[in-house]
XYZ file of C-alpha atoms in Angstrom:
562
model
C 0.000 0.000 0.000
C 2.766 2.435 1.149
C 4.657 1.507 -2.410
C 0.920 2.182 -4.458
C 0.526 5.326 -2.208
C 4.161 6.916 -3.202
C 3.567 6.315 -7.033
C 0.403 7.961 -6.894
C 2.485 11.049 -5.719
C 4.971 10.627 -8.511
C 2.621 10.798 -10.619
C 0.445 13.945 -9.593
C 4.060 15.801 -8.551
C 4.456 14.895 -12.490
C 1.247 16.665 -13.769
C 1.733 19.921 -11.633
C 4.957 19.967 -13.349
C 3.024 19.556 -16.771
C 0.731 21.935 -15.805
C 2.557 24.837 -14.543
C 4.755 24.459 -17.628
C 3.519 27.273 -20.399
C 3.110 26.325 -23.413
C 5.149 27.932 -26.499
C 3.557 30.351 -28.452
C 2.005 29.442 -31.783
C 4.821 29.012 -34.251
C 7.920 28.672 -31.794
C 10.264 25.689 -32.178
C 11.737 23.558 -29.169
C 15.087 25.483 -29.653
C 13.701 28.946 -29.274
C 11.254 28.233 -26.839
C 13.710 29.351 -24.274
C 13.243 32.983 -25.053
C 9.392 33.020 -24.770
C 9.376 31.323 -21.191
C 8.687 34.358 -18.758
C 5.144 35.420 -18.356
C 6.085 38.435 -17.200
C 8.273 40.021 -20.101
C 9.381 39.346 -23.123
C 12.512 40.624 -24.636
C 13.758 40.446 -28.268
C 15.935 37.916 -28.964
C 18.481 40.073 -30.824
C 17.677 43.131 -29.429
C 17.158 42.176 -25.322
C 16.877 45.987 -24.786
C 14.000 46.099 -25.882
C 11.428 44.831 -23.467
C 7.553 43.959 -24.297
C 4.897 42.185 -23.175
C 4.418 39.003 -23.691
C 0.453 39.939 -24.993
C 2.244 41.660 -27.522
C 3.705 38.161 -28.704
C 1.416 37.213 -32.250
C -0.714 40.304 -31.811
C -0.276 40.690 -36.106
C 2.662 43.492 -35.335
C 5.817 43.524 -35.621
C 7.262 45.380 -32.565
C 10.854 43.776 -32.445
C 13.514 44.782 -35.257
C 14.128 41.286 -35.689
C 10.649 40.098 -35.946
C 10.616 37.785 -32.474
C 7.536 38.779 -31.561
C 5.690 37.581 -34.467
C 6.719 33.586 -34.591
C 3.060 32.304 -35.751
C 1.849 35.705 -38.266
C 2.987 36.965 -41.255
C 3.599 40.264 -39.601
C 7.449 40.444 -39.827
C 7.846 38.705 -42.989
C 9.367 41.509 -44.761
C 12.621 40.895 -43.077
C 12.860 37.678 -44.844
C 15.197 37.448 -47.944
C 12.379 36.371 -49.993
C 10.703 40.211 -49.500
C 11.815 42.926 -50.945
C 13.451 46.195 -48.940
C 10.608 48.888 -47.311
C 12.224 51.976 -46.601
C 12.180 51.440 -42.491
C 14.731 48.788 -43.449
C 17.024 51.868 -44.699
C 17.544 53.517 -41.039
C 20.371 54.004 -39.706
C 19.937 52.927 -35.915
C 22.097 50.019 -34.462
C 19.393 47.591 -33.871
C 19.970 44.374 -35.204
C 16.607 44.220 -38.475
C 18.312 40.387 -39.430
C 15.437 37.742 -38.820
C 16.126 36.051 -35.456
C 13.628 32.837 -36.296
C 14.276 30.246 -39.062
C 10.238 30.136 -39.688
C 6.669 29.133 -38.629
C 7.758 25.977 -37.135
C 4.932 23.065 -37.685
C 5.096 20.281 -35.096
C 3.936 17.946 -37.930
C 2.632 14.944 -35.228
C 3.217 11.733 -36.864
C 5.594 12.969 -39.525
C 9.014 15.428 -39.317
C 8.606 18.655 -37.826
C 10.032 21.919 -40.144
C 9.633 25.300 -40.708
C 7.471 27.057 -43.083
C 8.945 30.636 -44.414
C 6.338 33.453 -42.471
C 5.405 34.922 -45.864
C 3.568 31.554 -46.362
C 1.808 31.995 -43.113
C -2.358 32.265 -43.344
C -1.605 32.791 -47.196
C -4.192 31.050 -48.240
C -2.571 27.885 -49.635
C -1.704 24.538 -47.843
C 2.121 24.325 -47.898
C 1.111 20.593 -46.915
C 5.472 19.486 -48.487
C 6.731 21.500 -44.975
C 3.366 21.915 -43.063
C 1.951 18.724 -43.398
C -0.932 19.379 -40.182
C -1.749 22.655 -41.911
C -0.713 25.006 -38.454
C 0.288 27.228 -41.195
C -3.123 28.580 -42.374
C -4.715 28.709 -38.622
C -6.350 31.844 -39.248
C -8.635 29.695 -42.269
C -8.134 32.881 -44.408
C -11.000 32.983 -46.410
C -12.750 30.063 -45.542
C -9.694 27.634 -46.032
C -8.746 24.547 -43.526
C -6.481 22.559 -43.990
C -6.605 19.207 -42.759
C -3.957 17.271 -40.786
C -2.678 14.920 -43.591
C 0.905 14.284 -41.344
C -0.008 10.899 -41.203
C -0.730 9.845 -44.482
C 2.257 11.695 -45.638
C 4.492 10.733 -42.407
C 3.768 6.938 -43.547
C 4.693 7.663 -47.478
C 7.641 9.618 -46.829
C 8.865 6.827 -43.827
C 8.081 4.167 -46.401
C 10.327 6.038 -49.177
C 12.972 6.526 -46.583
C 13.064 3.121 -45.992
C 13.780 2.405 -49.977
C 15.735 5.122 -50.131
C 18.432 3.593 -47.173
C 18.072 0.398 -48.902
C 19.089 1.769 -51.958
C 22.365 3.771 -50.053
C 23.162 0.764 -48.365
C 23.147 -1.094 -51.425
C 25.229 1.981 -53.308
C 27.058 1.958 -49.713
C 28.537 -1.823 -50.536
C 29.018 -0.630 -54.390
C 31.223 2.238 -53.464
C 33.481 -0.547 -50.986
C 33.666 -2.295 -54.112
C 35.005 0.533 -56.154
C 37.120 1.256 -53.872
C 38.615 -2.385 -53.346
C 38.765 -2.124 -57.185
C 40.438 1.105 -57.113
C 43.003 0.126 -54.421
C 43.868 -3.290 -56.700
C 44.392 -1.092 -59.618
C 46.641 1.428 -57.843
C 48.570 -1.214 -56.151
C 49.138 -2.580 -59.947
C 50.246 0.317 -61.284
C 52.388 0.613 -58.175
C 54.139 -3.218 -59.114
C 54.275 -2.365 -62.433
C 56.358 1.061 -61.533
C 58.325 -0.824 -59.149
C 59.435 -3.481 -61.836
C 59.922 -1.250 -64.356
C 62.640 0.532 -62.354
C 64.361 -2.560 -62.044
C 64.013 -3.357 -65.865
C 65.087 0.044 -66.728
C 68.274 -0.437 -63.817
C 69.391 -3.260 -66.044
C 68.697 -1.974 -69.353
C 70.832 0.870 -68.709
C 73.632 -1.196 -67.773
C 72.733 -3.339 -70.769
C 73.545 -0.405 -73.299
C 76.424 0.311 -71.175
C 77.745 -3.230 -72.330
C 76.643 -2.578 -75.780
C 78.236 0.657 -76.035
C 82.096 -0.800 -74.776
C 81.378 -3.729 -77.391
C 80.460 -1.379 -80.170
C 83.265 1.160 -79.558
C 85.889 -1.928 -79.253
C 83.950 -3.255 -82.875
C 84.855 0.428 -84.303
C 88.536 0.112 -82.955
C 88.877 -3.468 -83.999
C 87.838 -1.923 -87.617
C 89.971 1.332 -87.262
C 92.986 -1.195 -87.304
C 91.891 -3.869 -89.503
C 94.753 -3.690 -92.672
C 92.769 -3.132 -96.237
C 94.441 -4.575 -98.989
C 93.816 -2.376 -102.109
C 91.306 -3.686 -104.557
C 93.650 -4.470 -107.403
C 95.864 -7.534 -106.942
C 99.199 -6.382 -106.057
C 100.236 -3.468 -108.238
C 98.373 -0.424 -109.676
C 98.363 -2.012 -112.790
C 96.385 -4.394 -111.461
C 94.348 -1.915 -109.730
C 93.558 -0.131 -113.398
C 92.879 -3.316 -114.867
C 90.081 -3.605 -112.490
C 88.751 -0.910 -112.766
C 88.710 -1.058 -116.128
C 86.932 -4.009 -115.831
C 84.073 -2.748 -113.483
C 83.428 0.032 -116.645
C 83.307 -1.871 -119.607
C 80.583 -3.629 -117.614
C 78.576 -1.361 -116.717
C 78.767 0.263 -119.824
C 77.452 -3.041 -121.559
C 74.947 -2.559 -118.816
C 73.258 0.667 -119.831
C 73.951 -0.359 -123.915
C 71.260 -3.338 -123.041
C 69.122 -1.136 -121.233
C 68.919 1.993 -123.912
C 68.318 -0.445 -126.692
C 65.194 -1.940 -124.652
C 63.916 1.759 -123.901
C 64.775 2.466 -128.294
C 63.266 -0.880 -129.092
C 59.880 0.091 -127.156
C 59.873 3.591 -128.416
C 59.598 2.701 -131.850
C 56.979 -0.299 -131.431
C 54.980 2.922 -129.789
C 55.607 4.961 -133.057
C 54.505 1.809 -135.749
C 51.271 1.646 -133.435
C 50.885 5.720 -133.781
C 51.725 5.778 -137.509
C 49.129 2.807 -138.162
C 46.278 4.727 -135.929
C 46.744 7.768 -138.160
C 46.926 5.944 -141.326
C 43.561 3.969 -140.715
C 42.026 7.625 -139.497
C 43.426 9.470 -143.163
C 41.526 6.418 -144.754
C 38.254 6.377 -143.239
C 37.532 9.746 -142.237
C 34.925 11.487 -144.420
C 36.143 15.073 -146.124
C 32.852 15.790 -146.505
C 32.735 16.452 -142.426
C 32.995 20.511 -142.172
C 35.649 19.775 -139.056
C 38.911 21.980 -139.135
C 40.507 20.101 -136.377
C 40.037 16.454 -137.890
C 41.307 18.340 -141.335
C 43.948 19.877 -139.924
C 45.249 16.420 -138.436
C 44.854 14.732 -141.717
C 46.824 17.389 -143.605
C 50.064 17.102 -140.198
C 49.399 13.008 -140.778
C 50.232 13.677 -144.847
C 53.155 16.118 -144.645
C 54.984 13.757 -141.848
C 54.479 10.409 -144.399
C 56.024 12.288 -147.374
C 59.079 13.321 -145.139
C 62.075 11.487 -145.621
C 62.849 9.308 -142.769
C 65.929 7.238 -141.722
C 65.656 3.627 -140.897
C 65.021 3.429 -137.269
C 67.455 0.062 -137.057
C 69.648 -0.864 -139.861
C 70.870 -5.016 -139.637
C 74.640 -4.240 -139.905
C 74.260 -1.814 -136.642
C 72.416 -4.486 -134.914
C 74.728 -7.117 -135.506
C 77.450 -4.772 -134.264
C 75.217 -3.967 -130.685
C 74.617 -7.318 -130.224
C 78.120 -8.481 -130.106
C 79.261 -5.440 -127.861
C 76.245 -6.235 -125.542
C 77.615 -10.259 -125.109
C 80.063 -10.248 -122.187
C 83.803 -10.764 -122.609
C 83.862 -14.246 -121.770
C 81.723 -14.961 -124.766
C 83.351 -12.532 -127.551
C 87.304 -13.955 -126.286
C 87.933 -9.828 -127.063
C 89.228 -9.193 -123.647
C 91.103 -12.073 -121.493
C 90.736 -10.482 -117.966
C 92.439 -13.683 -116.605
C 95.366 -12.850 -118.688
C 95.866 -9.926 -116.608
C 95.711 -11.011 -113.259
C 98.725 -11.264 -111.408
C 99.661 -14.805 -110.347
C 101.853 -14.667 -107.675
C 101.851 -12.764 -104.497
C 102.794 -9.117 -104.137
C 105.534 -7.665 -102.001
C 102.281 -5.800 -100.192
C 100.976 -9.528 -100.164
C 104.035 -10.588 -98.223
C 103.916 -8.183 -95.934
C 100.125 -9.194 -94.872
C 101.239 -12.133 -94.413
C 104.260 -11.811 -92.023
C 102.355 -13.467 -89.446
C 102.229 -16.788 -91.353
C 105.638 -17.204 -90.420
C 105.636 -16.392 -87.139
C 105.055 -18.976 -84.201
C 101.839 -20.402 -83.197
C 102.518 -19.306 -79.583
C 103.138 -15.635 -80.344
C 100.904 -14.690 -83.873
C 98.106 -13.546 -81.577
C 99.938 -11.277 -79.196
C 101.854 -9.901 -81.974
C 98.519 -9.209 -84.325
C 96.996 -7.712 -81.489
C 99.799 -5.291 -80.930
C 100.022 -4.466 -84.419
C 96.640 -3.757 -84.529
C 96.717 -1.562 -81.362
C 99.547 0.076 -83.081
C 97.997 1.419 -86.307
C 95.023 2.535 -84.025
C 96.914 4.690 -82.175
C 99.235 5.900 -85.374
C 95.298 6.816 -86.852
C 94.332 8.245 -83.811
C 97.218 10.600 -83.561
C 97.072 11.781 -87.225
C 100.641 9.476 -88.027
C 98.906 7.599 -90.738
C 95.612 7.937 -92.461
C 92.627 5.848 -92.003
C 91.448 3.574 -94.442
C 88.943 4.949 -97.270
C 85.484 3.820 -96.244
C 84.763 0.832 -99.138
C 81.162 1.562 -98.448
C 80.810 -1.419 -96.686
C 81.723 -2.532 -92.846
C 81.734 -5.885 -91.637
C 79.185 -8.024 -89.983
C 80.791 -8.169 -86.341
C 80.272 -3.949 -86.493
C 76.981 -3.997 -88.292
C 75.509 -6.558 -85.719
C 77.162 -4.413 -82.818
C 75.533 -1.384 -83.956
C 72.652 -3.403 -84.156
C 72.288 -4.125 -80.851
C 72.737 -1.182 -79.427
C 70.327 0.508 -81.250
C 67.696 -1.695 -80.143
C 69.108 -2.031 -76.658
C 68.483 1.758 -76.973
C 65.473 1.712 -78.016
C 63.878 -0.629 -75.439
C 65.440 1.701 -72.434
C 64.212 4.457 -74.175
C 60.216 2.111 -73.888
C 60.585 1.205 -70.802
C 61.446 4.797 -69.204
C 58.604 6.537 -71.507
C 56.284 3.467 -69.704
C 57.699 4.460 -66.185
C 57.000 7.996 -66.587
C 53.257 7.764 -67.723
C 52.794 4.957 -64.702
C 54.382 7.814 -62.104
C 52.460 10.489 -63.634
C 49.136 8.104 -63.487
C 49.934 8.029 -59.778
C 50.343 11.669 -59.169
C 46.924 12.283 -61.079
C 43.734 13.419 -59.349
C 41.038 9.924 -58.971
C 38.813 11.325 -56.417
C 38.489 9.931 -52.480
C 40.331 6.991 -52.131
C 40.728 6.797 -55.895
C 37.827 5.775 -56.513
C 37.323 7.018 -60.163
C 40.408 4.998 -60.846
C 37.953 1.777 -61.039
C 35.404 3.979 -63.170
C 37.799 5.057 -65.655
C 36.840 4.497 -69.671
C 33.383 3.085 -68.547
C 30.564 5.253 -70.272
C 26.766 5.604 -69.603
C 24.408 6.884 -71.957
C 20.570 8.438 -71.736
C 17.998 9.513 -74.205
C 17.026 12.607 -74.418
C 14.273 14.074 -76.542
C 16.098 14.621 -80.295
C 19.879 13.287 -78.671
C 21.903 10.341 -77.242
C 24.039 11.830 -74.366
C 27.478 9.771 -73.132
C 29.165 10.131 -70.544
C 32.806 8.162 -70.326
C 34.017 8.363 -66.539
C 37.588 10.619 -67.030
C 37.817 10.622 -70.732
C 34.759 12.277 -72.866
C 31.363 13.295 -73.213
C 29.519 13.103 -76.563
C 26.157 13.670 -77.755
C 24.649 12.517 -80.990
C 21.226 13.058 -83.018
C 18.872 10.244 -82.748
C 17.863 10.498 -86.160
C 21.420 9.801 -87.344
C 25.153 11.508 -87.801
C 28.755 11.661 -86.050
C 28.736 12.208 -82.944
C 29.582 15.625 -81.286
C 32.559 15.820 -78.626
C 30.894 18.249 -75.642
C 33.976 18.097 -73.898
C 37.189 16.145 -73.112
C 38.011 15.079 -69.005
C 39.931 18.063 -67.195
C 39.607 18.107 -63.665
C 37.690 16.739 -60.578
C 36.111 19.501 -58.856
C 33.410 20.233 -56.311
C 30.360 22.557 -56.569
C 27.459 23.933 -54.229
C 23.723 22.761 -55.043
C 20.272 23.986 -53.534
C 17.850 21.489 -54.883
C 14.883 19.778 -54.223
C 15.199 16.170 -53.890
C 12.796 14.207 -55.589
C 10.728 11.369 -53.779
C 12.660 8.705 -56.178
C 15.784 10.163 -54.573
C 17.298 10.542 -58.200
C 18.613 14.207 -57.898
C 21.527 16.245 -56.457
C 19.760 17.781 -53.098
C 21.569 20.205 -51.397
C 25.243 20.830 -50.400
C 28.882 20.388 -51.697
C 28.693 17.888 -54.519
C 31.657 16.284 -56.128
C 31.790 17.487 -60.123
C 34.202 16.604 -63.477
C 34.774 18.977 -65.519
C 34.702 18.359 -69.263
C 36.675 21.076 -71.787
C 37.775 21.453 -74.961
C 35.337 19.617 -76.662
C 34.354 20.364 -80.203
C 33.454 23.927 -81.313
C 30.840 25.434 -81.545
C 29.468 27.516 -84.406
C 29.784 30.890 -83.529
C 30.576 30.258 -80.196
C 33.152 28.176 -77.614
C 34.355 25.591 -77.606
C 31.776 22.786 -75.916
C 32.701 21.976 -72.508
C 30.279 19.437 -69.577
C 29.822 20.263 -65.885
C 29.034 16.551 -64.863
C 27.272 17.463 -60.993
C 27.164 13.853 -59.476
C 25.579 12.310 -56.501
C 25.179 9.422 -54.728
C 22.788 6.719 -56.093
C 23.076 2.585 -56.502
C 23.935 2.522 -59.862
C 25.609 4.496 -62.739
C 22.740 6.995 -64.420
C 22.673 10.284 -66.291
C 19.566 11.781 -64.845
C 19.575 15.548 -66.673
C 21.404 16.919 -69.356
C 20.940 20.648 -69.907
C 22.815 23.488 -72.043
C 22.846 25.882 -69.307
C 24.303 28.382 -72.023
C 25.466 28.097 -75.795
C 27.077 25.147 -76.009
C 27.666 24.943 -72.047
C 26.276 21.731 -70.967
C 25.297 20.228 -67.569
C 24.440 16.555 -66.338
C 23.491 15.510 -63.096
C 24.779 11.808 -62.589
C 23.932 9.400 -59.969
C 26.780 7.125 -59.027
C 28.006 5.054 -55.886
C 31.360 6.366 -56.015
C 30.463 9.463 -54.076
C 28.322 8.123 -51.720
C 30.896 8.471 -48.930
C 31.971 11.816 -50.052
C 28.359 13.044 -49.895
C 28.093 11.724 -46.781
C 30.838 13.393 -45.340
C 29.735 16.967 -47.007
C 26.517 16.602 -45.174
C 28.036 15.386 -41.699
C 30.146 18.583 -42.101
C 27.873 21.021 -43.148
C 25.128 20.155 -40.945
C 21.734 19.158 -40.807
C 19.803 20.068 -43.771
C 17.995 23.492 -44.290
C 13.940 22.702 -45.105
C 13.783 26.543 -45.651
């Protein structure tokens, strides 16, 4: 009994409490209601100098320069932003004329509270999107109620909400994906830079190698010993060259005699086309130009002409065109020089030197004349237009030893440059990158490829039109309406890509895409616009920004209904 006896006092200490607790004037939210608590006074909230009473609180006046008094009328809604300036705005006193309330605020049972903006106060419409139990038209201004449809609307919206966290959990998961995706591609590009640095280490020393061989090819060159190309004496040397003419004049005698023979087959042919013509042409036919060919064709025919080949001539060309070994005219053998040179001796010196010691002594010969041609002593060989094969593979080598450094560092530097390039949060474009989305829209196809391009092209048909090639990630502010489907860019900081560059425009710029993106479960262009000439916008919805949308709106705050 005692224990029933002492709850019943709990409970009616509890509703004295209740009871002697005022009430908040019409239109005051939980966080101001601190300032309208005395039932004594009431002082402005920016202005506590000034003092009034509290029946002076929603008497359809607005007695306090920042409009406190007035939380449920219309009265002070000229100090909003949305009314224009009256000319007791323009004084010059020090009292503070900036709005001190967000609002009308509507407690919305069963649904969100928010605040309505005091011009729409008793205006005569239900503002049921922010006022949803229609405390904003109390007054019933000209016969109006408006019912209380918070519940109704609490249960759609709460039902939406529900599909709409499903659907950012779901982008939630996407965007871990990405960004496991992202971190596997970085990480390649990172192996890939770390064994290219290696590769390029040992190509490097690679060239090094090819470079000592090639310059000790060039030296073993330098002081190889040329034998002239006549055999032993410069008699011999004449003879050869004598030689090498005579055959290339028989050469060019064949070749001219081809080029005569075809010329005059081309001639017979014209002369017979021109005979046929003089024959069968009518001179009836009042033409000056076909007479005036017939009377060219008749005074060339009764011209003299020389034999274009005469037999004896012939016979002669043909026997000059057989080569020597055929004719017996010219014995070249005869004139070669059958035993060795003293210059042929002296080669081969060597040959009668010991096995033990030829090498030593050839290589210090050699050595020798290299530094004698290095030093100016003796001249170099003539270049015979030809170098050997050891020099012509060494040069080889290096070239394409050379070559593949030259790959593998411009590979390197794109990698390192990849790295140091702007992917977003956690790099998370890095998995979107060359992956393009497309939407309809009215006459035109827009695209959109993640870091690279955006295009649009006419449905009916055509090339396609570049609207702007990938510049920059950047971030912009939005202050937009979301829609119940959750497929727009709300309000906030909002990661954006900037698209430049793209393909002119008649007249004007050059096209360029402002891609606005926000978080959403899958890849979509939602709106494409041309904000001005050839100035294009898209909103996107993608899970890579969830997180960084998330963040923006942890930092900034809750969100402003007003």
């Amino acid at each position: 009994m005692r224990r029933l006896a002492n709850g019943l006092l709990l409970i009616s200490a509890a509703q004295l409490v209740l009871a002697a607790e005022p009430s908040r004037p019409r239109g005051v939210g939980p966080d101001h209601a601190k300032f309208y608590k005395s039932t004594d006074v009431f002082a402005c909230i920016s202005n506590p100098s000034i003092s009034l009473s509290p029946s002076q609180i929603n008497d359809d006046y607005c007695d306090c320069p920042d409009g406190s008094d007035e939380p449920g009328t219309s009265a002070c809604s000229y100090l909003s932003d949305l009314s224009p300036s009256y000319a007791s705005d323009l004084s010059s006193d020090n009292k503070s004329r900036s709005v001190a309330l967000p609002g009308f605020y509507c407690k919305n049972k069963g649904h969100q509270p928010s605040y309505v903006p005091f011009l729409s106060v008793n205006d005569g419409v239900c503002d049921y999107d922010l006022c949803c139990d229609g405390s904003d038209e109390w007054a019933q201004v000209g016969g109006l109620k408006c019912e209380n449809k918070c519940k109704e609307i609490g249960h759609e919206w709460r039902k939406q909400d529900e599909q709409r966290k499903q659907a950012l959990g779901a982008a939630a998961k996407k965007r871990k994906e990405l960004a496991t995706e992202a971190g596997r591609l970085r990480k390649q590009v990172e192996d890939r830079i770390f064994s290219l640095e290696t590769e390029v280490m040992g190509s490097a020393m690679k060239v090094k190698h090819l470079e000592a061989a090639l310059a000790d090819a060039e030296k073993q060159e330098r002081g190889k010993v040329v034998k002239s190309t006549g055999k032993g004496s410069k008699i011999g040397q004449l003879i050869h060259l004598a030689k090498d003419r005579i055959e290339e004049l028989r050469d060019s005698l064949v070749e001219v005699r081809g080029q005569r023979d075809a010329a005059i087959t081309r001639v017979t042919e014209l002369e017979a086309i021109l005979t046929t013509f003089k024959s069968e042409y009518n001179p009836n036919f009042n033409d000056e130009g076909v007479k005036r060919t017939v009377r060219s064709w008749e005074e060339y025919a009764a011209r003299d002409k020389a034999s274009l080949t005469e037999a004896a001539h012939e016979r002669d060309l043909d026997e000059i065109s057989k080569p020597d070994s055929e004719t017996g005219v010219i014995t070249w053998s005869d004139w070669d020089e059958g035993e060795d040179s003293d210059v042929d001796v002296l080669y081969k010196i060597e040959e009668y030197l010991p096995e033990a010691v030829r090498g030593w002594v050839d290589q210090k010969l050699r050595d020798l004349r290299v530094l004698m041609i290095e030093n100016g002593i003796i001249a170099a060989p003539k270049d015979s237009g030809s170098e050997s094969q050891t020099l012509t593979d060494a040069r080889n080598a290096l070239k394409a030893g050379q070559d593949s450094e030259t790959n593998l560092k411009n590979e390197l530097k794109g990698h390192k440059e990849d790295l140091g390039k702007d992917y977003g949060t956690d790099d998370i474009f890095r998995a979107l990158k060359g992956r393009c989305i497309s939407k309809d829209a009215g006459e035109y196809n827009y695209e959109l490829c993640w870091l690279e391009k955006t295009t649009q092209k006419s449905r009916k048909g055509g090339s396609h039109t570049g609207m702007g090639n990938f510049a920059r990630i950047d971030s912009v502010t939005v202050d937009d309406d979301l829609p119940p489907d959750g497929k727009g860019l709300g309000s906030g900081v909002r990661v954006a890509l900037r698209y430049e560059n793209g393909q002119h425009c008649w007249n004007g710029p050059n096209r360029s895409t402002l891609v606005v993106l926000a978080c959403a479960e899958q890849d979509e262009i939602w709106k494409v616009s041309e904000e001005e000439k050839c100035v294009y916008r898209m909103e996107v919805g993608t899970p890579a920004v969830c997180e960084a949308q998330g963040q923006a709106k942890g930092k900034d705050g809750v969100k402003d209904e007003l």
